[in-house]
Tab-separated table of C-alpha atoms in Angstrom:
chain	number	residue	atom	x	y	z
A	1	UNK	CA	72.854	30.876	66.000
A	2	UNK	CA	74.445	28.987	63.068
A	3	UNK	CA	71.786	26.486	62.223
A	4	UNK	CA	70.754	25.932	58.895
A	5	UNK	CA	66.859	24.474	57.916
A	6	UNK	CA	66.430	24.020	54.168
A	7	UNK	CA	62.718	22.762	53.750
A	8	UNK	CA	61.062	21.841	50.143
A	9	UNK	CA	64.232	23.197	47.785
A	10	UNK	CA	63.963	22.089	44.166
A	11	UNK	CA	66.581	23.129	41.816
A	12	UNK	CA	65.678	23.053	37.789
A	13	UNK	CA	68.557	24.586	35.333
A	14	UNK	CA	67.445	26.239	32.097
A	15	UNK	CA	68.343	23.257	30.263
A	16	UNK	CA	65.079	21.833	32.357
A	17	UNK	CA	67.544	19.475	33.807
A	18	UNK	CA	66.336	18.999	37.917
A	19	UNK	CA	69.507	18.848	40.029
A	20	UNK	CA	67.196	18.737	43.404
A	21	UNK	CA	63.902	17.478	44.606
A	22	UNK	CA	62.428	18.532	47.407
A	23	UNK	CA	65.585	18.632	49.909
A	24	UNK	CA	64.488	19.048	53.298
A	25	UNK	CA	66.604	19.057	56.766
A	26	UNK	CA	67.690	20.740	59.271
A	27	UNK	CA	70.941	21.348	61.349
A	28	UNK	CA	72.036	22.191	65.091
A	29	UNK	CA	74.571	24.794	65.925
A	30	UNK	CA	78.163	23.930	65.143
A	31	UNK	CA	76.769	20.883	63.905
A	32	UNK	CA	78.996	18.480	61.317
A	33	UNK	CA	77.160	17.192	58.798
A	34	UNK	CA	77.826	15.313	55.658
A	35	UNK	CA	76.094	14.952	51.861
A	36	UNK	CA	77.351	12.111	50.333
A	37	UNK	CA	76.538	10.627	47.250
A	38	UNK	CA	78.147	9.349	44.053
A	39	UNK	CA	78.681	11.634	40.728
A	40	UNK	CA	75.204	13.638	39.728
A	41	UNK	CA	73.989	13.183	43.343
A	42	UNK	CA	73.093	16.737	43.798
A	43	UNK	CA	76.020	17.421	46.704
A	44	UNK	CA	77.707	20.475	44.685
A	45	UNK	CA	74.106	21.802	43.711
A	46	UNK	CA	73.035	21.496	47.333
A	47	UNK	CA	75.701	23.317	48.341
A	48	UNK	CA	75.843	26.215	45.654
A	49	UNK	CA	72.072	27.094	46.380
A	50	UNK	CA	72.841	27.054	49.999
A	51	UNK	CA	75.829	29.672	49.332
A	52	UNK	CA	73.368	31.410	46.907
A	53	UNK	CA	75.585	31.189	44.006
A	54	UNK	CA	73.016	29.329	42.151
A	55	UNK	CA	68.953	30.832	43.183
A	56	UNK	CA	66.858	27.767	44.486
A	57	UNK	CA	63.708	27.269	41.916
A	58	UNK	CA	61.404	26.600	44.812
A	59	UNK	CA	61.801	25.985	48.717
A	60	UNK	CA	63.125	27.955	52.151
A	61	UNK	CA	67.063	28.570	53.157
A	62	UNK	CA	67.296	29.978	56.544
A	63	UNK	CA	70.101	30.449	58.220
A	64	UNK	CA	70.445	31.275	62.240
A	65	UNK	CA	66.938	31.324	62.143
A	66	UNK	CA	66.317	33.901	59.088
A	67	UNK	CA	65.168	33.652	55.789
A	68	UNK	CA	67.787	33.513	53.441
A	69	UNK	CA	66.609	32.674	50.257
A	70	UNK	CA	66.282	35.606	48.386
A	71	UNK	CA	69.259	37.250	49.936
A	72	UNK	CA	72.316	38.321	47.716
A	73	UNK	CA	75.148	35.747	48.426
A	74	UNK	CA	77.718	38.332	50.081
A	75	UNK	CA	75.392	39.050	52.783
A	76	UNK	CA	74.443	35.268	53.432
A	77	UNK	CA	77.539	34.873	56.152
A	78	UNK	CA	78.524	31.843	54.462
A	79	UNK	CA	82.039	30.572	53.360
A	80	UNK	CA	82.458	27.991	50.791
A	81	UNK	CA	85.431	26.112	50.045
A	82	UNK	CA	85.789	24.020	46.444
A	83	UNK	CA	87.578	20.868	45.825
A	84	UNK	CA	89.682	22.951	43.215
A	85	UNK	CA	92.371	25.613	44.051
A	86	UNK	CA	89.882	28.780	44.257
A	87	UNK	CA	93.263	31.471	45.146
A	88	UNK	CA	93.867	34.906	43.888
A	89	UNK	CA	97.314	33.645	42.076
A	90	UNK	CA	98.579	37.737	42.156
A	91	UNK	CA	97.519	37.806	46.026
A	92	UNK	CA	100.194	35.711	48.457
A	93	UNK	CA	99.025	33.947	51.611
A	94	UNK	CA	98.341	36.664	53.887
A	95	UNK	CA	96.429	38.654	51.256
A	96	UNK	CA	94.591	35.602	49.922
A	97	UNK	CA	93.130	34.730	53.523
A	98	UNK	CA	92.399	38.888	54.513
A	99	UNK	CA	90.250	38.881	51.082
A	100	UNK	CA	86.943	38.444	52.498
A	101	UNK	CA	87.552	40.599	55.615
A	102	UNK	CA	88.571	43.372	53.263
A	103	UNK	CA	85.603	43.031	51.248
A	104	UNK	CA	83.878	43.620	54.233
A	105	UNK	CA	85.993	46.500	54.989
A	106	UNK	CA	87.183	45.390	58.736
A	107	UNK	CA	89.485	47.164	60.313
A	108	UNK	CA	93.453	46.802	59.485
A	109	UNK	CA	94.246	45.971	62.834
A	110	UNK	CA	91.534	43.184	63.463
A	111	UNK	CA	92.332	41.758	59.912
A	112	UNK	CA	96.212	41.061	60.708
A	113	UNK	CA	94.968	39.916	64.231
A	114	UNK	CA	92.442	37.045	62.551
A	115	UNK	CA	94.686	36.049	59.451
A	116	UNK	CA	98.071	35.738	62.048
A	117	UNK	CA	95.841	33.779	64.661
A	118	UNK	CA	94.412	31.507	61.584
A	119	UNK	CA	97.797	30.899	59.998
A	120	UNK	CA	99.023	29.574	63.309
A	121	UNK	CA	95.711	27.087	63.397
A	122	UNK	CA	96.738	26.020	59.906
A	123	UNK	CA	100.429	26.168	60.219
A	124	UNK	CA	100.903	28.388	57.705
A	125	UNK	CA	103.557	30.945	59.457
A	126	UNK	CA	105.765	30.385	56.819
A	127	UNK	CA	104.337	30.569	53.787
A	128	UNK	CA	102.095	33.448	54.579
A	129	UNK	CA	104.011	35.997	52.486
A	130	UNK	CA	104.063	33.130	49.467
A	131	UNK	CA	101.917	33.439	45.982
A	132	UNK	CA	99.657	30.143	45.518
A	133	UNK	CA	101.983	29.024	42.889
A	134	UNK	CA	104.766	28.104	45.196
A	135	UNK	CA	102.622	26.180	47.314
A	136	UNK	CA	101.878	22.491	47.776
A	137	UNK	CA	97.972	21.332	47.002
A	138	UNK	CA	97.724	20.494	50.725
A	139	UNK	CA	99.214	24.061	51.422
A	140	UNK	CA	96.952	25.995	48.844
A	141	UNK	CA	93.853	24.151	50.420
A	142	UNK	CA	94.647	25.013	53.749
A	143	UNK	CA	94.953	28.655	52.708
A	144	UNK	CA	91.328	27.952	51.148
A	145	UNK	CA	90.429	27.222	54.843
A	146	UNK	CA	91.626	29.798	56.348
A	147	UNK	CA	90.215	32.310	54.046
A	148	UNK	CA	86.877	31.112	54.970
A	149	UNK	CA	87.697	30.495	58.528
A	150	UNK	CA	89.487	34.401	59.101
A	151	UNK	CA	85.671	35.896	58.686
A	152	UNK	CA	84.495	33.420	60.842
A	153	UNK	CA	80.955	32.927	59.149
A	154	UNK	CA	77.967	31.187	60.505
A	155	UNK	CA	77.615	28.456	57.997
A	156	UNK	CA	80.919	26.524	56.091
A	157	UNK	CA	79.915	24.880	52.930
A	158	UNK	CA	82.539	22.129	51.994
A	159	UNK	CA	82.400	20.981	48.363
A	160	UNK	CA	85.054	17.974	48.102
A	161	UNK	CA	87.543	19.355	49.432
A	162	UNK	CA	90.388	16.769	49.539
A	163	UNK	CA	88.935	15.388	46.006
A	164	UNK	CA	92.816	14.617	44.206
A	165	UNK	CA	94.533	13.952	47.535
A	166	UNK	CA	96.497	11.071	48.306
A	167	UNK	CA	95.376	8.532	51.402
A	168	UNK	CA	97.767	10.479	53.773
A	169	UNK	CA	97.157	13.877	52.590
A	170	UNK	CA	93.723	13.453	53.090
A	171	UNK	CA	93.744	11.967	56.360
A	172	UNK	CA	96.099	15.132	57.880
A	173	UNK	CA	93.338	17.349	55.829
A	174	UNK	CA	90.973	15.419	57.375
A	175	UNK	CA	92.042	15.411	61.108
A	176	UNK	CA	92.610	19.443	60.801
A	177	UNK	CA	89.555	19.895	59.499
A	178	UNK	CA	88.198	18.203	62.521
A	179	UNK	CA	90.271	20.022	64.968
A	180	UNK	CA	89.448	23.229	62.956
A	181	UNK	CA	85.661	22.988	63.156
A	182	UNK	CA	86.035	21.843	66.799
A	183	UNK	CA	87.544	25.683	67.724
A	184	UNK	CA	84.629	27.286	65.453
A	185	UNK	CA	81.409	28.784	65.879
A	186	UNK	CA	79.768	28.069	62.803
A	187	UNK	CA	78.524	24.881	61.574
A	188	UNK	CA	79.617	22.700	59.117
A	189	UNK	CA	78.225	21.129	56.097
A	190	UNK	CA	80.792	19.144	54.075
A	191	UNK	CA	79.967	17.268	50.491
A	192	UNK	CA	81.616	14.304	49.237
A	193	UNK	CA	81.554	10.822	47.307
A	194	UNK	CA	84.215	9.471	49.639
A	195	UNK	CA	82.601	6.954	52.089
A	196	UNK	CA	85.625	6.947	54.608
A	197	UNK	CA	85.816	10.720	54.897
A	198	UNK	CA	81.683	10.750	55.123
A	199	UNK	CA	82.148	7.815	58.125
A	200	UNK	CA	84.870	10.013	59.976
A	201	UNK	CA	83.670	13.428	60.677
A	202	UNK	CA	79.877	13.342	59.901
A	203	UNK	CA	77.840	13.875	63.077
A	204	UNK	CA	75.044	13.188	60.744
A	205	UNK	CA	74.917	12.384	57.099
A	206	UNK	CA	72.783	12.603	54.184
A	207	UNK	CA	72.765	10.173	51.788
A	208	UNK	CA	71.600	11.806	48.154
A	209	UNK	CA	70.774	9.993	44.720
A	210	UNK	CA	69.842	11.572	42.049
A	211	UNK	CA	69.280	14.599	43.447
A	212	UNK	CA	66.922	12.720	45.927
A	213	UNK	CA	67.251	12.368	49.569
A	214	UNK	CA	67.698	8.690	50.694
A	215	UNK	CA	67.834	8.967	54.427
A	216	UNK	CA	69.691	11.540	56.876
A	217	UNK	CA	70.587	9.853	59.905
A	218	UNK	CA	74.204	9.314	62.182
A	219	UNK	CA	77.190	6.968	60.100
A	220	UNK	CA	76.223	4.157	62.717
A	221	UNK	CA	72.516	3.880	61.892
A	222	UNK	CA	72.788	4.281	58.587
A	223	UNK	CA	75.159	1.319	58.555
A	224	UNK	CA	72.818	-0.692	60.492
A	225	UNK	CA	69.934	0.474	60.116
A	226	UNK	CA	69.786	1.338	55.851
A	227	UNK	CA	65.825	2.624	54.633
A	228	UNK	CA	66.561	0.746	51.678
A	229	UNK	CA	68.775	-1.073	49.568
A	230	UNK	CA	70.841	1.666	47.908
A	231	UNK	CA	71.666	3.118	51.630
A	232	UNK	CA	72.824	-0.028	52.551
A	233	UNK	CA	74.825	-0.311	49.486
A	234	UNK	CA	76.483	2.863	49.755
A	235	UNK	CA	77.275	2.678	53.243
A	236	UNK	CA	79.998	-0.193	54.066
A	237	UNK	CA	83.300	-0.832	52.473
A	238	UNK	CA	83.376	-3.869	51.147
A	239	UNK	CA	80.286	-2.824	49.948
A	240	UNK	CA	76.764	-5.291	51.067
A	241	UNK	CA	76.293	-8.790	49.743
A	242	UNK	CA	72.741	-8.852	48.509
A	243	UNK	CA	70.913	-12.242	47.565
A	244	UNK	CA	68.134	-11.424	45.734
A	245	UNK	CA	65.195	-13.169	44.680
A	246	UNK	CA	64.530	-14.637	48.350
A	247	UNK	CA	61.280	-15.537	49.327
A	248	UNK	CA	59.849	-16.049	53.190
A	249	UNK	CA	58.405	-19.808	53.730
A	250	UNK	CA	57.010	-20.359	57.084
A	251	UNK	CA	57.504	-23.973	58.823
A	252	UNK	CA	55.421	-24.712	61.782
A	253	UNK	CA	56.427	-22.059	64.044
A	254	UNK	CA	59.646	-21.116	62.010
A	255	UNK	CA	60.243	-18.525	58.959
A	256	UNK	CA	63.066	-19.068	56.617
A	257	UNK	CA	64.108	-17.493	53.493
A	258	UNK	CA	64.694	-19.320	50.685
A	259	UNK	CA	66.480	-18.980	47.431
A	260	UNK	CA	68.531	-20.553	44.702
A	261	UNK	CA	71.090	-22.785	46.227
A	262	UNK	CA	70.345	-22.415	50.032
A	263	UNK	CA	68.336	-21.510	52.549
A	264	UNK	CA	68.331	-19.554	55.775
A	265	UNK	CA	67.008	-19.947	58.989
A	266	UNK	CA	65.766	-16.205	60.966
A	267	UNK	CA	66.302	-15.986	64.214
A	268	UNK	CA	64.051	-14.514	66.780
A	269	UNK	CA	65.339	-11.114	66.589
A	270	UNK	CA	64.794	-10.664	62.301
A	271	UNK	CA	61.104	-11.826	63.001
A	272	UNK	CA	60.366	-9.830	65.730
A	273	UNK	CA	61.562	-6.813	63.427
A	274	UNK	CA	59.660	-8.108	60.447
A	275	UNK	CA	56.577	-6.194	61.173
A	276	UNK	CA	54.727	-7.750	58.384
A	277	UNK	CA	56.441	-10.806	57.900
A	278	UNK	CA	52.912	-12.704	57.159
A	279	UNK	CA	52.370	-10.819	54.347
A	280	UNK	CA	55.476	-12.497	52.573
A	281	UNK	CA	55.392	-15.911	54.693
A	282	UNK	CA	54.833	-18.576	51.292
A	283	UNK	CA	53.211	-15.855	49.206
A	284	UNK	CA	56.009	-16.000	46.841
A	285	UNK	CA	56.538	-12.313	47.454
A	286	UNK	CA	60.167	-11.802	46.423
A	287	UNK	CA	62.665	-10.163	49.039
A	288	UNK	CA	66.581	-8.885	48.637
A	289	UNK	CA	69.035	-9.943	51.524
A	290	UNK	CA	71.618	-7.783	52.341
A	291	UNK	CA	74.623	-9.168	54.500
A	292	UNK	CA	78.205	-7.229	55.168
A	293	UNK	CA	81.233	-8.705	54.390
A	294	UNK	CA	81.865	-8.253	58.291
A	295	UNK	CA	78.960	-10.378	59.618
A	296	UNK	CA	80.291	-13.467	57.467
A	297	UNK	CA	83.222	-15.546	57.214
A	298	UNK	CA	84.755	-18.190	54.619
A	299	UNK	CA	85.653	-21.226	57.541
A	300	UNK	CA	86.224	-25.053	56.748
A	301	UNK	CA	83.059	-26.322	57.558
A	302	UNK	CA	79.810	-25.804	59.900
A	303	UNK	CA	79.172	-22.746	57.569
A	304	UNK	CA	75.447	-22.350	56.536
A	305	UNK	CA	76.297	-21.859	52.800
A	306	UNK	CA	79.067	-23.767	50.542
A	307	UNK	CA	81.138	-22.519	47.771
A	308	UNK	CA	84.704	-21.873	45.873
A	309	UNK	CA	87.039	-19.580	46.812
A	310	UNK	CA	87.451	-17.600	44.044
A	311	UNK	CA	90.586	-14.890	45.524
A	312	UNK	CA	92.106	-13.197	48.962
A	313	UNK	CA	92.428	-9.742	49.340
A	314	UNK	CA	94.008	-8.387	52.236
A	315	UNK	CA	94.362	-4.786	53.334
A	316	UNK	CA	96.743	-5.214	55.919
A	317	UNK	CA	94.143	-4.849	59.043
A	318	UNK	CA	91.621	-7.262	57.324
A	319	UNK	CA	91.464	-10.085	54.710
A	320	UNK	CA	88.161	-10.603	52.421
A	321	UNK	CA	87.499	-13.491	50.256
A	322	UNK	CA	85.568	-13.819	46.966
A	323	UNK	CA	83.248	-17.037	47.586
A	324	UNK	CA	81.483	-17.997	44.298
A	325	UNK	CA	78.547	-19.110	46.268
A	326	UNK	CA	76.545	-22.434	45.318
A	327	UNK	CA	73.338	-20.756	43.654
A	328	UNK	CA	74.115	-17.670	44.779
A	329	UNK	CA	76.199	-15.019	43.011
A	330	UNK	CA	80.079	-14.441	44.182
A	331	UNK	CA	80.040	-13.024	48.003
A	332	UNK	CA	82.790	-10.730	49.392
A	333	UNK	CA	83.190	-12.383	53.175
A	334	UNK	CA	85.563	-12.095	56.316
A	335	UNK	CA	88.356	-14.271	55.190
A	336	UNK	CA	91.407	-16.360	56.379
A	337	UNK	CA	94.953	-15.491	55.210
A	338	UNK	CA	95.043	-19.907	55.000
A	339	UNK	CA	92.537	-19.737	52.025
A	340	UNK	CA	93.579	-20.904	48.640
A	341	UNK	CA	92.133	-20.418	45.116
A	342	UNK	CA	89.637	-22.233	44.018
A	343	UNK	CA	89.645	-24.146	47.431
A	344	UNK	CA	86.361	-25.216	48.714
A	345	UNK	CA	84.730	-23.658	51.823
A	346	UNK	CA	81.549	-22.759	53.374
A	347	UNK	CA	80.250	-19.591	55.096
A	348	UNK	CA	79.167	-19.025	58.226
A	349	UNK	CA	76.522	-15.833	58.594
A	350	UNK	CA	75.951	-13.685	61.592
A	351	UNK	CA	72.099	-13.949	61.145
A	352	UNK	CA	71.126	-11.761	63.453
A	353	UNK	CA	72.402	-8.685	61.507
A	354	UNK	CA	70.613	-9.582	58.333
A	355	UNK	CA	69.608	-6.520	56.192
A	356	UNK	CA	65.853	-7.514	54.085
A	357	UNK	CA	64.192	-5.016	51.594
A	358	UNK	CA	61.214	-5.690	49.795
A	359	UNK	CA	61.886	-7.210	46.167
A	360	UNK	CA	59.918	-4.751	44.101
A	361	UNK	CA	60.293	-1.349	46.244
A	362	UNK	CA	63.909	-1.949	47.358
A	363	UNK	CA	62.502	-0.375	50.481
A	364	UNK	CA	63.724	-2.192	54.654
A	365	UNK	CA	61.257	-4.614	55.843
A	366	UNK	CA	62.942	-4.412	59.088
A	367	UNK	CA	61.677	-1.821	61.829
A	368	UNK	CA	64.175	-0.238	64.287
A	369	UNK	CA	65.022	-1.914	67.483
A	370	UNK	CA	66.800	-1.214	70.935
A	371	UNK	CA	69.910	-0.860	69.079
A	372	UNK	CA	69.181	2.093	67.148
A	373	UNK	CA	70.614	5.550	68.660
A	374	UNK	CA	67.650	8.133	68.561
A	375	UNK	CA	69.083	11.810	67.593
A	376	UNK	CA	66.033	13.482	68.343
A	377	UNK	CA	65.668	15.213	64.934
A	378	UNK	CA	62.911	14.785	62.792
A	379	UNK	CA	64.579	13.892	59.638
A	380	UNK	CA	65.639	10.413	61.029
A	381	UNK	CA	62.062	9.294	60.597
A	382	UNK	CA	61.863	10.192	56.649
A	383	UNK	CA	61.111	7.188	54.500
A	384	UNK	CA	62.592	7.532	50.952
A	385	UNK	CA	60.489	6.913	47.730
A	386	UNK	CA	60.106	3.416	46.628
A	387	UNK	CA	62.504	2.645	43.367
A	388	UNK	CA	59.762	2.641	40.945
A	389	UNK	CA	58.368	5.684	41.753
A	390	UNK	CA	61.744	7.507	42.222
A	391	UNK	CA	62.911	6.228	38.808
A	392	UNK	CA	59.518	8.139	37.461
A	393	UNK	CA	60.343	10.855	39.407
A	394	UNK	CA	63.943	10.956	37.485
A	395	UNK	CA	62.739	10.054	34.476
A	396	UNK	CA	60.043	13.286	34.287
A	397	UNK	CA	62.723	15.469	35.270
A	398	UNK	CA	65.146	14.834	32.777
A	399	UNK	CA	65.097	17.085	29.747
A	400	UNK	CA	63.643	16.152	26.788
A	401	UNK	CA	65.575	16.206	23.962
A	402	UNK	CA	64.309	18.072	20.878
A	403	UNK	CA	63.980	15.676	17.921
A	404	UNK	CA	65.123	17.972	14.711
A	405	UNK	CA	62.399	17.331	11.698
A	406	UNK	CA	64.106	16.046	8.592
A	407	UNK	CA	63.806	18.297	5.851
């Protein structure tokens, strides 16, 4: 087995500064799984407690089923690789990727069978008799990967690896990374800030914040489905509209939200979703719409909002426009290459894939439906704090500064 289950880790430094706060989930074999999260997150933490290079201040590590948590890191079966060039610079290629099988003094004659059968994976043939400083970033990371792979360890603990690459270097990284993990045993657990590389080879991914778990679910329901606000932020490129401020009114038999400058009808399938919706319906509880840049567009008319365009983007596969909305702060939107600056237009909205979080707790208002892709695990159904008590949470684990008395 090559699971890992982490359940109730916190992680406080001397300094009193917490890095984690009660981290729990849980992995399949040969599972691919993702931490992602911007700088402070807790990924590298995470991931250094796992490897037991850093001891966990509370909580469980087990690993294929034992308990590793007190175990000294050698004897953990784990390989982690950095996002920095980690080599032996005196040791070349062959010697660099034979370290750990050494270590664990293997036999001569299985070590040059693993590190010759790796190099070929990597295509490192021939460089293997090279010292790191005559190799290429790419090169000296794929050495990094097949040191770890060569002792063929249960768990592989990727901490940014392709953090410095270029867009094509880090898709070939990416794809053999893919194709690597595909031919292993062990499973895979793989730390980053980069949305794109999170979106490509996660099976599942956990979104962290401030050392916090947001939600752990598959790159497809987090996108549509987001617990709450910062989820749904972090996950999409252009990154969500949101509209806050919104409030539910109720007409006859019809709910629509309301804000400055417009108005929006919901269809069917938002209120059906709305579980509580008559606990906001003209209450003058405040809500936050989120809508993608996908599910709207910037046409000439028979939009449902108006506004300016304010500039075109295009990436060569899509084009986005800025829309200063009327009453409503600039939107990115699905575009037209026809648009001009400062040109007047109107948006039409794909209302049925409105995103709604609750005004104060940032928290969805909208329950799953027939679209969502059960996984089966546990962690899918874990509800993250709401913001006010998270930011108390934060704010009692950062540590205090000592105020020097004047003499």
């Amino acid at each position: 087995m090559s699971s890992l289950k982490v359940a109730g880790l916190n992680k406080i430094y001397p300094s009193g500064a917490t890095a984690l706060y009660d981290i729990n989930f849980e992995t399949q074999d040969k599972e691919f799984i993702v931490i992602i999260g911007g700088e402070s997150s807790g990924k590298s933490s995470l991931l250094r407690v796992i490897a037991g290079l850093e001891d966990a201040t509370d909580g469980k590590i087990e690993i294929g089923g034992t308990d590793m948590t007190e175990v000294h890191p050698k004897d953990r079966n784990v390989a982690m690789i950095f996002r920095h060039d980690t080599l032996y610079p005196d040791l070349n290629v062959f010697e660099n990727m034979a370290f750990g099988l050494k270590q664990r003094k293997a036999p001569a004659a299985l070590i040059d069978q693993r590190v010759k059968a790796v190099s070929k994976i990597l295509g490192l043939d021939e460089v293997l008799y090279r010292k790191p400083k005559a190799l290429t970033a790419a090169a000296k990371q794929r050495v990094a990967l097949g040191r770890a792979i060569a002792r063929e360890p249960k768990l592989y603990l990727l901490d940014e690896p392709l953090e410095g690459f270029d867009e094509k270097l880090r898709a070939d990284m990416l794809n053999l990374i893919i194709n690597v993990q595909a031919r292993m045993e062990g499973t895979f657990v793989y730390a980053t800030k980069n949305l794109s590389e999170a979106m490509t080879i996660g099976t599942r991914i956990i979104v962290l914040k401030n050392g916090l778990i947001q939600q752990i679910d598959t790159p497809a329901n987090l996108y549509d489905y987001p617990a709450n606000a910062y989820v749904a932020f972090y996950i999409g490129a252009p990154t969500v509209n949101f509209i806050k401020g919104a409030k539910i009114v109720k007409e006859g038999e019809n709910y629509i939200v309301s804000f400055n400058g417009g108005a929006l009808n919901l269809p069917e399938n938002i209120v059906k979703r709305f579980e509580n919706i008559e606990d906001y319906a003209n209450n003058g509880k405040q809500v936050w719409l989120g809508i993608r840049p996908e599910d709207c567009t910037a046409v000439k008319d028979g939009g449902v909002l108006s506004g300016t365009v304010l500039k075109v983007e295009s990436d060569g596969d899509r084009t986005y426009a800025e829309i200063a909305a009327d009453g409503v702060i600039s939107m990115i939107v699905g575009g037209q290459s026809t648009l001009q600056r400062e040109e007047k237009c109107q948006i039409e909205i794909d209302l049925t894939r409105l995103l709604i979080f609750d005004g104060d707790t940032r928290l969805t208002l909208l329950t799953r439906d027939g679209g969502y892709k059960n996984t089966g695990f546990a962690d899918a159904e874990f509800t993250p704090m709401p913001i006010d008590d998270e930011n108390k949470i934060v704010e009692k684990l950062k540590p205090k500064k000592e105020v020097k008395k004047k003499k």
